[in-house]
Coordinates of C-alpha atoms and ligand atoms in Angstrom, one line a residue:
M1 CA 13.6 3.2 26.9
T2 CA 11.6 -0.1 27.2
T3 CA 13.6 -3.2 26.3
P4 CA 12.1 -5.0 23.3
I5 CA 10.6 -8.3 24.1
D6 CA 12.4 -11.1 22.4
P7 CA 9.7 -12.7 20.3
T8 CA 11.5 -16.0 20.1
A9 CA 11.4 -16.3 23.9
T10 CA 7.6 -16.0 24.1
P11 CA 5.3 -19.0 24.7
A12 CA 3.5 -18.1 21.4
W13 CA 6.7 -18.5 19.4
T14 CA 7.2 -22.0 20.9
E15 CA 3.6 -22.9 19.9
L16 CA 4.1 -21.5 16.4
T17 CA 7.4 -23.4 15.9
A18 CA 5.6 -26.6 16.7
L19 CA 2.6 -25.7 14.5
A20 CA 4.9 -24.9 11.6
A21 CA 6.7 -28.2 12.0
D22 CA 3.4 -30.1 11.8
L23 CA 1.9 -28.0 9.0
K24 CA 0.6 -29.9 6.1
P25 CA -0.8 -27.2 3.8
D26 CA -4.1 -28.4 2.3
L27 CA -6.2 -25.5 1.2
R28 CA -8.4 -27.8 -0.9
G29 CA -9.1 -30.0 2.2
W30 CA -9.4 -27.1 4.6
F31 CA -12.0 -25.4 2.4
A32 CA -13.9 -28.7 1.8
D33 CA -14.0 -29.6 5.4
D34 CA -14.8 -26.2 6.8
P35 CA -17.8 -24.4 5.3
G36 CA -17.3 -21.5 7.8
R37 CA -13.6 -20.9 6.9
V38 CA -14.2 -18.0 4.5
E39 CA -16.6 -16.2 6.8
R40 CA -14.4 -16.6 9.8
L41 CA -11.3 -15.3 8.0
S42 CA -13.0 -12.5 6.1
F43 CA -13.1 -9.0 7.6
E44 CA -14.6 -5.6 6.8
L45 CA -12.2 -2.8 7.4
A46 CA -14.0 0.5 6.5
D47 CA -14.5 0.1 2.8
L48 CA -12.1 -2.7 2.4
H49 CA -13.3 -6.3 2.3
V50 CA -10.3 -8.5 3.3
D51 CA -10.3 -12.2 2.7
L52 CA -7.6 -14.0 4.5
S53 CA -9.0 -17.5 4.0
K54 CA -6.5 -18.5 1.3
N55 CA -3.6 -18.2 3.7
L56 CA -1.8 -21.2 5.1
V57 CA -3.4 -21.0 8.5
D58 CA -6.0 -22.7 10.6
D59 CA -7.7 -21.4 13.8
E60 CA -5.0 -22.8 16.0
I61 CA -2.3 -21.0 14.1
V62 CA -4.3 -17.7 14.0
G63 CA -4.8 -18.1 17.8
A64 CA -1.1 -18.5 18.4
L65 CA -0.2 -15.6 16.1
V66 CA -2.7 -13.4 18.0
R67 CA -1.0 -14.5 21.2
L68 CA 2.3 -13.5 19.7
A69 CA 1.0 -10.0 19.2
E70 CA -0.3 -9.9 22.7
Q71 CA 3.0 -11.2 24.2
T72 CA 5.1 -8.7 22.3
G73 CA 2.9 -5.7 23.2
V74 CA 1.7 -4.6 19.7
A75 CA -1.4 -2.8 21.0
E76 CA 0.5 -1.1 23.8
R77 CA 3.2 0.2 21.5
F78 CA 0.6 1.5 19.0
A79 CA -1.1 3.3 21.9
A80 CA 2.3 4.7 23.0
M81 CA 2.8 5.9 19.4
L82 CA -0.5 7.7 19.4
R83 CA 0.2 9.4 22.7
G84 CA 3.4 10.8 21.3
E85 CA 6.0 8.8 23.3
H86 CA 9.4 8.9 21.7
I87 CA 9.2 5.4 20.1
N88 CA 11.7 6.5 17.5
T89 CA 14.4 5.8 19.9
T90 CA 17.5 6.4 17.8
E91 CA 16.3 9.9 16.9
D92 CA 14.6 10.5 20.2
R93 CA 11.4 11.6 18.6
P94 CA 7.7 10.9 18.7
V95 CA 6.1 9.2 15.7
L96 CA 2.9 11.1 14.9
H97 CA 1.9 10.6 11.3
T98 CA -1.5 9.4 12.6
A99 CA -1.9 13.0 14.0
L100 CA -1.8 14.4 10.5
R101 CA -5.2 12.8 9.7
R102 CA -7.1 13.4 12.9
P103 CA -10.2 15.3 12.0
P104 CA -10.5 19.0 12.9
G105 CA -11.9 19.5 16.4
S106 CA -10.8 16.1 17.7
E107 CA -11.1 15.8 21.4
P108 CA -9.2 15.8 23.6
P109 CA -6.7 17.9 21.6
L110 CA -3.3 16.2 21.1
V111 CA -0.5 18.0 22.9
V112 CA 3.0 16.4 22.7
D113 CA 6.2 17.8 24.2
G114 CA 4.4 21.1 24.6
Q115 CA 3.3 21.3 21.0
Q116 CA -0.4 21.8 20.1
V117 CA -0.3 19.1 17.5
D118 CA -3.9 19.3 16.2
R119 CA -3.8 23.1 16.0
D120 CA -0.5 23.1 14.0
V121 CA -1.7 20.3 11.7
Q122 CA -4.9 22.1 10.9
Q123 CA -3.2 25.4 10.3
V124 CA -0.9 23.9 7.7
L125 CA -3.7 22.0 6.1
D126 CA -5.7 25.3 5.9
A127 CA -2.8 27.1 4.4
M128 CA -2.3 24.3 1.8
S129 CA -6.0 24.5 0.9
A130 CA -6.0 28.3 0.6
F131 CA -2.9 28.1 -1.6
A132 CA -4.4 25.4 -3.8
D133 CA -7.6 27.4 -4.2
R134 CA -5.6 30.3 -5.4
V135 CA -3.7 28.3 -7.8
R136 CA -6.6 26.3 -9.1
S137 CA -8.8 29.4 -9.6
G138 CA -6.1 31.1 -11.5
E139 CA -5.7 33.8 -8.9
W140 CA -2.1 32.8 -8.3
T141 CA -0.2 33.3 -11.5
G142 CA 3.3 32.9 -12.9
V143 CA 5.6 35.9 -13.3
T144 CA 4.0 36.8 -16.6
G145 CA 0.4 36.7 -15.3
K146 CA -0.5 33.3 -16.7
P147 CA -2.3 30.7 -14.5
V148 CA -0.5 27.5 -13.5
K149 CA -1.1 24.5 -15.7
T150 CA 1.6 22.1 -14.4
V151 CA 3.0 21.4 -11.0
V152 CA 6.4 19.7 -10.8
N153 CA 7.2 18.1 -7.4
I154 CA 10.9 17.8 -6.8
G155 CA 11.6 15.4 -4.0
I156 CA 12.9 11.9 -3.4
G157 CA 12.0 8.9 -1.2
G158 CA 9.1 9.8 1.1
S159 CA 9.0 13.3 -0.5
D160 CA 8.2 11.7 -3.9
L161 CA 6.9 8.2 -3.7
G162 CA 3.6 8.9 -1.8
P163 CA 2.6 11.9 -3.9
A164 CA 3.7 10.3 -7.1
M165 CA 1.9 7.0 -6.3
I166 CA -1.4 8.8 -5.3
S167 CA -1.2 11.2 -8.2
A168 CA -1.3 8.3 -10.6
A169 CA -3.8 6.3 -8.5
L170 CA -6.4 9.0 -8.4
E171 CA -5.9 10.3 -11.9
P172 CA -9.6 10.3 -12.7
F173 CA -10.2 12.7 -9.8
G174 CA -7.8 15.3 -11.2
G175 CA -8.8 18.7 -12.5
E176 CA -7.1 21.1 -14.8
I177 CA -3.7 20.9 -13.2
E178 CA -1.2 18.3 -14.3
A179 CA 1.3 17.0 -11.7
R180 CA 4.7 15.7 -12.6
F181 CA 7.4 14.3 -10.3
V182 CA 11.1 14.6 -10.5
S183 CA 13.2 12.5 -8.1
N184 CA 16.3 11.0 -9.6
I185 CA 19.6 13.0 -9.8
D186 CA 20.0 11.3 -13.1
P187 CA 19.7 14.5 -15.3
F188 CA 17.4 12.5 -17.6
D189 CA 14.6 12.8 -15.0
L190 CA 14.4 16.6 -14.9
A191 CA 15.1 16.9 -18.6
H192 CA 12.4 14.4 -19.4
K193 CA 9.8 15.7 -17.0
T194 CA 10.1 19.3 -18.0
K195 CA 9.9 18.4 -21.7
G196 CA 7.1 20.2 -23.4
L197 CA 6.4 22.4 -20.4
D198 CA 5.9 26.2 -20.6
P199 CA 8.0 27.8 -17.9
E200 CA 5.4 30.6 -17.7
T201 CA 2.7 28.1 -16.5
T202 CA 4.8 25.8 -14.4
L203 CA 5.0 25.8 -10.6
F204 CA 7.8 23.8 -8.8
I205 CA 7.3 22.4 -5.4
V206 CA 10.6 21.6 -3.7
A207 CA 9.7 18.9 -1.2
S208 CA 12.3 17.8 1.3
K209 CA 11.9 17.1 5.0
T210 CA 15.5 18.0 5.7
F211 CA 16.1 20.4 2.8
T212 CA 19.6 18.9 2.6
T213 CA 19.1 16.0 0.2
L214 CA 21.6 16.1 -2.6
E215 CA 19.3 14.9 -5.3
T216 CA 16.5 17.3 -4.5
L217 CA 18.6 20.4 -4.0
T218 CA 20.5 19.6 -7.2
N219 CA 17.3 19.1 -9.2
A220 CA 15.8 22.3 -7.6
R221 CA 18.8 24.3 -8.8
L222 CA 18.5 22.7 -12.3
A223 CA 14.8 23.5 -12.3
R224 CA 15.5 27.1 -11.4
D225 CA 18.0 27.4 -14.2
W226 CA 15.5 25.8 -16.6
L227 CA 12.9 28.4 -15.5
W228 CA 15.2 31.4 -15.8
A229 CA 16.4 30.3 -19.2
G230 CA 12.9 29.7 -20.5
L231 CA 11.6 33.0 -19.1
E232 CA 14.6 34.9 -20.5
K233 CA 14.0 33.3 -23.9
A234 CA 10.4 34.4 -23.8
G235 CA 11.6 37.9 -22.9
A236 CA 9.7 37.7 -19.6
I237 CA 12.8 38.4 -17.4
G238 CA 16.1 39.9 -18.2
P239 CA 19.4 38.1 -17.3
T240 CA 20.0 40.6 -14.5
G241 CA 16.5 41.5 -13.7
S242 CA 16.2 43.9 -16.6
G243 CA 13.1 42.3 -18.2
T244 CA 9.5 42.6 -17.2
G245 CA 10.5 40.8 -14.0
S246 CA 13.6 39.8 -12.0
K247 CA 15.0 36.4 -11.4
E248 CA 13.8 36.7 -7.8
D249 CA 10.3 37.5 -9.0
A250 CA 10.4 34.4 -11.1
V251 CA 11.3 32.2 -8.2
A252 CA 8.7 33.9 -6.0
H253 CA 6.0 33.1 -8.6
H254 CA 7.2 29.6 -9.7
F255 CA 8.7 28.0 -6.6
V256 CA 7.2 26.9 -3.4
A257 CA 8.7 24.6 -0.8
V258 CA 7.7 21.9 1.7
S259 CA 10.0 21.2 4.5
T260 CA 10.6 21.0 8.3
A261 CA 13.7 23.3 7.8
L262 CA 12.2 26.6 6.8
D263 CA 15.5 28.4 7.4
K264 CA 17.1 26.3 4.7
V265 CA 14.2 27.0 2.3
E266 CA 14.9 30.7 2.7
A267 CA 18.6 30.2 2.1
F268 CA 17.7 28.5 -1.2
G269 CA 15.9 31.7 -2.2
I270 CA 12.3 30.7 -1.7
D271 CA 10.2 33.2 0.3
P272 CA 9.2 31.5 3.6
A273 CA 5.7 32.9 2.9
N274 CA 5.6 30.4 0.1
A275 CA 6.7 27.5 2.2
F276 CA 4.6 24.9 4.0
G277 CA 6.1 23.3 7.1
F278 CA 5.8 20.0 8.9
W279 CA 7.6 18.5 11.9
D280 CA 10.4 16.1 12.7
W281 CA 7.9 13.6 14.1
V282 CA 6.7 12.9 10.6
G283 CA 8.9 10.2 9.0
G284 CA 9.7 10.7 5.3
R285 CA 7.9 7.5 4.2
Y286 CA 4.9 8.4 6.5
S287 CA 4.7 12.0 5.3
V288 CA 2.2 12.0 2.4
C289 CA -0.6 13.3 4.7
S290 CA 1.6 16.3 5.7
A291 CA 2.5 19.3 3.5
I292 CA 4.4 16.8 1.4
G293 CA 1.0 16.1 -0.2
L294 CA 0.8 19.6 -1.5
S295 CA 1.0 18.5 -5.2
L296 CA -2.0 16.3 -4.5
V297 CA -4.0 19.2 -3.0
L298 CA -3.2 21.2 -6.1
K299 CA -4.1 18.4 -8.5
F300 CA -7.2 17.0 -6.8
G301 CA -8.4 19.9 -4.6
P302 CA -8.6 20.3 -0.9
K303 CA -11.9 18.3 -0.6
N304 CA -10.4 15.2 -2.1
F305 CA -7.3 15.5 0.0
R306 CA -9.4 15.7 3.1
E307 CA -11.2 12.5 1.9
L308 CA -7.9 10.8 1.6
L309 CA -7.0 11.8 5.1
A310 CA -10.4 10.6 6.4
G311 CA -9.7 7.2 4.9
F312 CA -6.4 7.0 6.7
H313 CA -8.0 8.1 9.9
T314 CA -10.7 5.3 9.8
V315 CA -8.0 2.7 9.6
D316 CA -6.0 4.4 12.4
E317 CA -9.1 4.1 14.6
H318 CA -9.6 0.5 13.7
M319 CA -6.0 -0.3 14.5
A320 CA -6.2 1.5 17.8
S321 CA -9.5 0.1 19.1
T322 CA -10.1 -3.3 17.5
P323 CA -9.3 -6.4 19.5
L324 CA -6.2 -8.2 18.0
A325 CA -8.2 -11.2 16.9
S326 CA -10.2 -9.1 14.4
N327 CA -7.7 -6.3 13.9
V328 CA -7.0 -6.5 10.2
P329 CA -3.6 -4.7 10.0
V330 CA -2.4 -6.8 13.0
L331 CA -3.6 -10.0 11.4
M332 CA -2.0 -9.2 8.1
G333 CA 1.3 -8.3 9.9
L334 CA 1.1 -11.6 11.8
L335 CA 0.6 -13.5 8.6
N336 CA 3.8 -11.9 7.3
V337 CA 5.6 -12.9 10.4
W338 CA 4.2 -16.5 10.0
Y339 CA 5.5 -16.7 6.5
T340 CA 8.8 -15.0 7.1
N341 CA 9.8 -16.5 10.4
F342 CA 8.2 -19.9 10.4
L343 CA 7.7 -20.9 6.8
G344 CA 10.9 -19.4 5.3
A345 CA 9.4 -16.9 2.9
Q346 CA 11.8 -14.2 1.7
S347 CA 9.6 -11.9 -0.3
H348 CA 6.0 -10.7 -0.5
A349 CA 4.2 -9.7 -3.7
V350 CA 1.6 -7.0 -3.8
L351 CA -0.5 -7.2 -7.0
P352 CA -3.1 -4.5 -7.6
Y353 CA -5.7 -5.1 -10.2
A354 CA -5.9 -1.4 -11.1
Q355 CA -3.5 0.1 -13.6
Q356 CA -3.6 3.4 -11.7
L357 CA -1.8 1.6 -8.8
S358 CA 1.3 1.0 -11.0
R359 CA 3.5 2.8 -8.4
F360 CA 1.9 1.1 -5.4
A361 CA 4.6 -1.5 -5.0
A362 CA 7.4 1.1 -5.3
Y363 CA 5.7 3.1 -2.6
L364 CA 5.3 0.0 -0.4
Q365 CA 9.0 -0.8 -0.9
Q366 CA 10.1 2.3 0.9
L367 CA 7.4 1.9 3.6
T368 CA 8.1 -1.6 4.4
M369 CA 11.8 -2.1 3.6
E370 CA 13.1 1.3 4.9
S371 CA 11.0 0.7 8.1
N372 CA 11.8 -3.0 8.8
G373 CA 15.0 -3.8 7.0
K374 CA 17.0 -3.7 10.2
R375 CA 19.4 -6.0 12.0
V376 CA 19.3 -4.3 15.4
R377 CA 16.4 -3.7 17.8
W378 CA 15.3 -0.4 19.2
D379 CA 17.7 -0.7 22.2
G380 CA 20.7 -1.5 19.9
S381 CA 20.8 -5.2 20.6
P382 CA 20.8 -7.6 17.6
V383 CA 17.4 -8.9 16.3
T384 CA 16.6 -12.4 17.3
T385 CA 15.1 -13.6 14.0
E386 CA 14.8 -12.8 10.3
T387 CA 13.2 -9.3 9.6
G388 CA 12.1 -7.3 6.7
E389 CA 10.9 -9.3 3.7
I390 CA 11.3 -8.0 0.2
F391 CA 8.2 -6.3 -1.2
W392 CA 7.6 -6.2 -4.9
G393 CA 4.8 -6.3 -7.4
E394 CA 3.2 -5.0 -10.6
P395 CA -0.4 -4.5 -11.5
G396 CA -2.3 -7.4 -12.8
T397 CA -2.8 -8.6 -15.5
N398 CA 0.6 -7.4 -16.7
G399 CA 2.3 -9.5 -14.0
Q400 CA 0.4 -12.6 -15.1
H401 CA 2.3 -12.4 -18.4
A402 CA 5.6 -11.9 -16.7
F403 CA 6.4 -13.4 -13.3
Y404 CA 3.3 -15.3 -12.2
Q405 CA 4.8 -18.5 -13.6
L406 CA 7.2 -18.5 -10.7
L407 CA 4.3 -17.8 -8.3
H408 CA 2.4 -20.8 -9.6
Q409 CA 5.0 -23.4 -10.2
G410 CA 8.3 -22.1 -8.8
T411 CA 10.1 -23.5 -5.8
R412 CA 9.7 -20.5 -3.5
L413 CA 7.0 -19.6 -1.1
I414 CA 5.8 -16.1 -2.0
P415 CA 2.8 -14.8 -0.1
A416 CA 0.8 -12.4 -2.3
D417 CA -1.8 -9.7 -1.7
F418 CA -4.3 -9.2 -4.5
I419 CA -6.1 -5.9 -4.6
A420 CA -9.1 -5.1 -6.7
F421 CA -12.1 -2.7 -7.1
A422 CA -15.6 -3.6 -8.0
N423 CA -16.1 -0.5 -10.1
P424 CA -13.6 0.6 -12.7
A425 CA -12.3 4.1 -13.2
Y426 CA -13.4 3.8 -16.8
A427 CA -16.1 1.4 -17.8
L428 CA -15.5 0.2 -21.3
E429 CA -17.2 -2.5 -23.3
D430 CA -15.7 -4.9 -25.8
D431 CA -18.3 -6.2 -28.2
G432 CA -21.0 -5.9 -25.5
R433 CA -18.8 -7.4 -22.8
D434 CA -17.9 -5.4 -19.7
V435 CA -14.1 -5.3 -19.9
H436 CA -13.8 -4.7 -16.1
G437 CA -15.7 -8.0 -15.6
L438 CA -13.0 -9.8 -17.5
F439 CA -10.3 -8.0 -15.5
I440 CA -12.0 -9.1 -12.2
A441 CA -12.3 -12.7 -13.5
N442 CA -8.5 -12.7 -13.8
F443 CA -8.1 -11.4 -10.3
L444 CA -10.4 -14.2 -9.0
A445 CA -8.8 -16.9 -11.2
Q446 CA -5.3 -16.2 -10.1
T447 CA -5.9 -16.5 -6.3
K448 CA -8.0 -19.6 -7.0
A449 CA -5.3 -21.2 -9.1
L450 CA -2.6 -20.3 -6.5
A451 CA -4.7 -21.8 -3.7
F452 CA -6.1 -24.9 -5.2
G453 CA -3.8 -25.7 -8.0
K454 CA -4.4 -28.5 -10.5
T455 CA -3.6 -32.1 -9.7
A456 CA -1.9 -34.6 -11.9
E457 CA -5.2 -36.5 -12.1
E458 CA -7.0 -33.4 -13.3
V459 CA -4.3 -32.8 -15.9
E460 CA -4.5 -36.5 -17.1
A461 CA -8.3 -36.3 -17.2
E462 CA -7.9 -33.6 -19.9
G463 CA -6.0 -36.1 -22.0
T464 CA -2.4 -35.0 -21.2
T465 CA 0.1 -37.9 -20.9
G466 CA 3.8 -38.5 -20.1
A467 CA 6.2 -35.9 -19.0
L468 CA 3.8 -33.1 -19.8
V469 CA 1.6 -34.1 -16.9
A470 CA 4.1 -32.9 -14.3
A471 CA 4.8 -29.7 -16.3
R472 CA 1.1 -28.9 -16.4
T473 CA 0.4 -29.7 -12.7
F474 CA 0.0 -26.8 -10.3
P475 CA 0.8 -27.7 -6.7
G476 CA -1.6 -25.1 -5.1
N477 CA -1.3 -24.1 -1.4
R478 CA 0.3 -20.8 -2.5
P479 CA -1.0 -18.2 0.0
T480 CA -2.9 -15.1 -1.0
T481 CA -4.9 -12.4 0.7
S482 CA -7.6 -10.7 -1.4
I483 CA -8.5 -7.1 -0.7
F484 CA -11.6 -5.9 -2.5
A485 CA -13.2 -2.4 -2.4
P486 CA -16.1 -0.7 -4.2
A487 CA -13.9 1.7 -6.1
L488 CA -10.5 3.4 -6.0
T489 CA -11.5 6.7 -4.4
P490 CA -9.4 9.1 -2.3
R491 CA -11.0 7.7 0.8
V492 CA -10.4 4.0 -0.1
L493 CA -6.8 4.8 -1.1
G494 CA -6.2 6.4 2.3
E495 CA -7.6 3.2 3.9
L496 CA -5.4 1.0 1.9
I497 CA -2.2 2.9 2.6
A498 CA -2.9 3.1 6.3
L499 CA -3.6 -0.6 6.3
Y500 CA 0.0 -1.2 5.0
E501 CA 1.5 1.3 7.4
H502 CA 0.0 -0.6 10.3
I503 CA 0.9 -4.0 9.0
T504 CA 4.5 -2.6 8.9
F505 CA 4.1 -1.3 12.4
T506 CA 2.9 -4.7 13.7
Q507 CA 5.9 -6.6 12.2
G508 CA 8.3 -4.0 13.5
V509 CA 7.0 -4.3 17.1
I510 CA 7.1 -8.1 17.0
W511 CA 10.7 -8.0 15.8
G512 CA 11.6 -5.3 18.4
I513 CA 12.6 -2.9 15.6
N514 CA 12.5 0.9 15.5
S515 CA 10.5 1.1 12.2
F516 CA 11.0 4.9 12.1
D517 CA 14.7 5.5 11.5
Q518 CA 16.8 4.7 8.4
W519 CA 20.4 4.8 9.2
G520 CA 21.1 2.2 6.5
V521 CA 20.9 4.9 3.8
E522 CA 23.6 7.1 5.4
L523 CA 26.8 5.3 4.4
G524 CA 26.1 5.4 0.7
K525 CA 25.3 9.1 0.9
Q526 CA 28.6 9.8 2.7
L527 CA 30.7 7.8 0.3
A528 CA 29.1 9.4 -2.8
L529 CA 30.3 12.8 -1.4
Q530 CA 33.8 11.3 -0.9
I531 CA 33.9 9.7 -4.4
A532 CA 32.5 12.8 -6.3
P533 CA 35.9 14.6 -6.3
A534 CA 37.5 11.4 -7.7
V535 CA 34.9 11.4 -10.5
E536 CA 35.8 15.0 -11.2
G537 CA 39.5 14.2 -11.5
D538 CA 40.9 14.7 -7.9
T539 CA 43.9 12.4 -7.7
A540 CA 44.1 12.2 -4.0
A541 CA 40.4 11.2 -3.8
Y542 CA 41.0 8.7 -6.6
D543 CA 44.0 7.2 -4.9
S544 CA 42.1 6.7 -1.6
Q545 CA 39.6 4.4 -3.3
D546 CA 39.6 0.6 -3.2
A547 CA 40.9 -1.3 -6.3
S548 CA 37.4 -2.1 -7.7
T549 CA 36.2 1.5 -7.3
R550 CA 39.4 2.8 -9.0
A551 CA 38.9 0.4 -11.9
L552 CA 35.3 1.5 -12.3
L553 CA 36.4 5.1 -12.2
D554 CA 39.0 4.3 -15.0
Y555 CA 36.2 2.8 -17.1
Y556 CA 34.0 5.9 -16.5
K557 CA 36.8 8.3 -17.5
S558 CA 37.8 6.4 -20.6
H559 CA 34.2 6.1 -21.8
R560 CA 32.8 9.5 -20.8
A561 CA 32.4 11.5 -23.9
Ligands
F6P1 O1 16.5 7.8 1.6 C1 16.6 8.3 2.9 C2 15.6 9.4 3.1 O2 16.0 10.1 4.3 C3 14.2 8.9 3.2 O3 13.8 8.4 4.4 C4 13.5 10.2 2.9 O4 12.1 9.9 2.6 C5 14.3 10.7 1.7 O5 15.6 10.4 2.1 C6 14.1 12.1 1.4 O6 14.5 13.0 2.4 P1 14.1 14.5 2.4 O7 12.6 14.6 2.4 O8 14.7 15.0 3.7 O9 14.7 15.2 1.2

């Protein structure tokens, strides 16, 4: 195991510390004095146009940040990841989500720990495509012979967020099949998502890397009960297999699974022939390009899914081969380090100007915070600096009417990424005006206001006087990155997601973190299993709880109808 480099001991860190101490943010002045700033700090990354010019950096700071990436070995570790080295140290595994999107026939073939990775990836992709073709054409039917109309993905975390986010994001590319997503063990989720569905035309995908996750297995059993009850009511199956089909037939026609644990899939009662596998080197939050994306192949078709993968791959190639000084994910990761470690930022907003990206921030929260919310490094030693900022966001313009006030005039530094698309999914006109144009005007206005603000003199020049002047003044120098793309297509979305994956990677390497484990979710899971008997009335389990938990259990018992 290589010892992580302590970033705070690098010469670049010392340089950056001094630069931060001397920093006098002046985006107005920097733009006025430097006509080449926008060009120098704008980059084309496949279909993405990325403008970093409204960040609180100058050439000297960018130079020192790039040296920090050099001195902490970001490029070398990415190369090690691509080669299949076991950079997931605590689980002793390679990290190969990038292999999921290598095009067919890539040379030389990737072989890791004796596994023919490319061959296995393509085999599963082909199986997913063939299955999707059968379902989409109506050849695959429910137990009563009706074609599938709705696919319900049951999964949580990485087995839910990616497919759910992309399903919404690419809605205009969808065909006849509707996709729904059940994740929460709160019974409302399954009850709500199955509402109005016809069991005869519903297909469930149980998506779980481990096939041990409490929420997913509970929901899968509830879904199976819902299916059996519905089919029995319709006279399609008998309670003991005496109808036109058996319960087993119903499961065989209405349940498929996605997992690395195919033995557990079989134990649940799903035919392994109806299961799609992947491998332990795919982290949950990096798994949407694996069979975990099955719901997407069903909804959007194999061609669109391949387009999505192609988008991811383009950015993987960029990350692997572009010099650090113009490597967009590396630069964006470095900016995050700059704000987090040198300017004291605690959070980072991601603000897509596309309603279809309503789940993008939730997706990024798992990607970034489960990856980099860590206090020890990959060799078990403590981190030497702050890690893992809080990611959050909502689509514009909704956010403008909610929390942007704090972005503009609050006391906190919150770097923000603004994402927009030149062409809308739906072009509508309002009284002859292109509504998308108005939307884009808002996207442009916000980053402008955040960067350049409004001085007291400008406020006064409008006739404002007294205490109102301060209230109406905008300090500016609030950093933003603008990401613009022609349209939200499968390929562009793949590029965008891969961009954030590699931003996360860059930060993880600089901090010396293993971004690919998630031990921090274990304790809560263990305790929930210990507390469950207490909730159900077990006195010994109740007595073993702390005073606060016991009091909350008392409240629950006295209020549960
Ligand atoms: O929340 C922890 C976690 O392990 C995530 O990393 C993962 O994406 C999620 O649970 C679901 O796990 P599984 O796919 O094994 O059901």
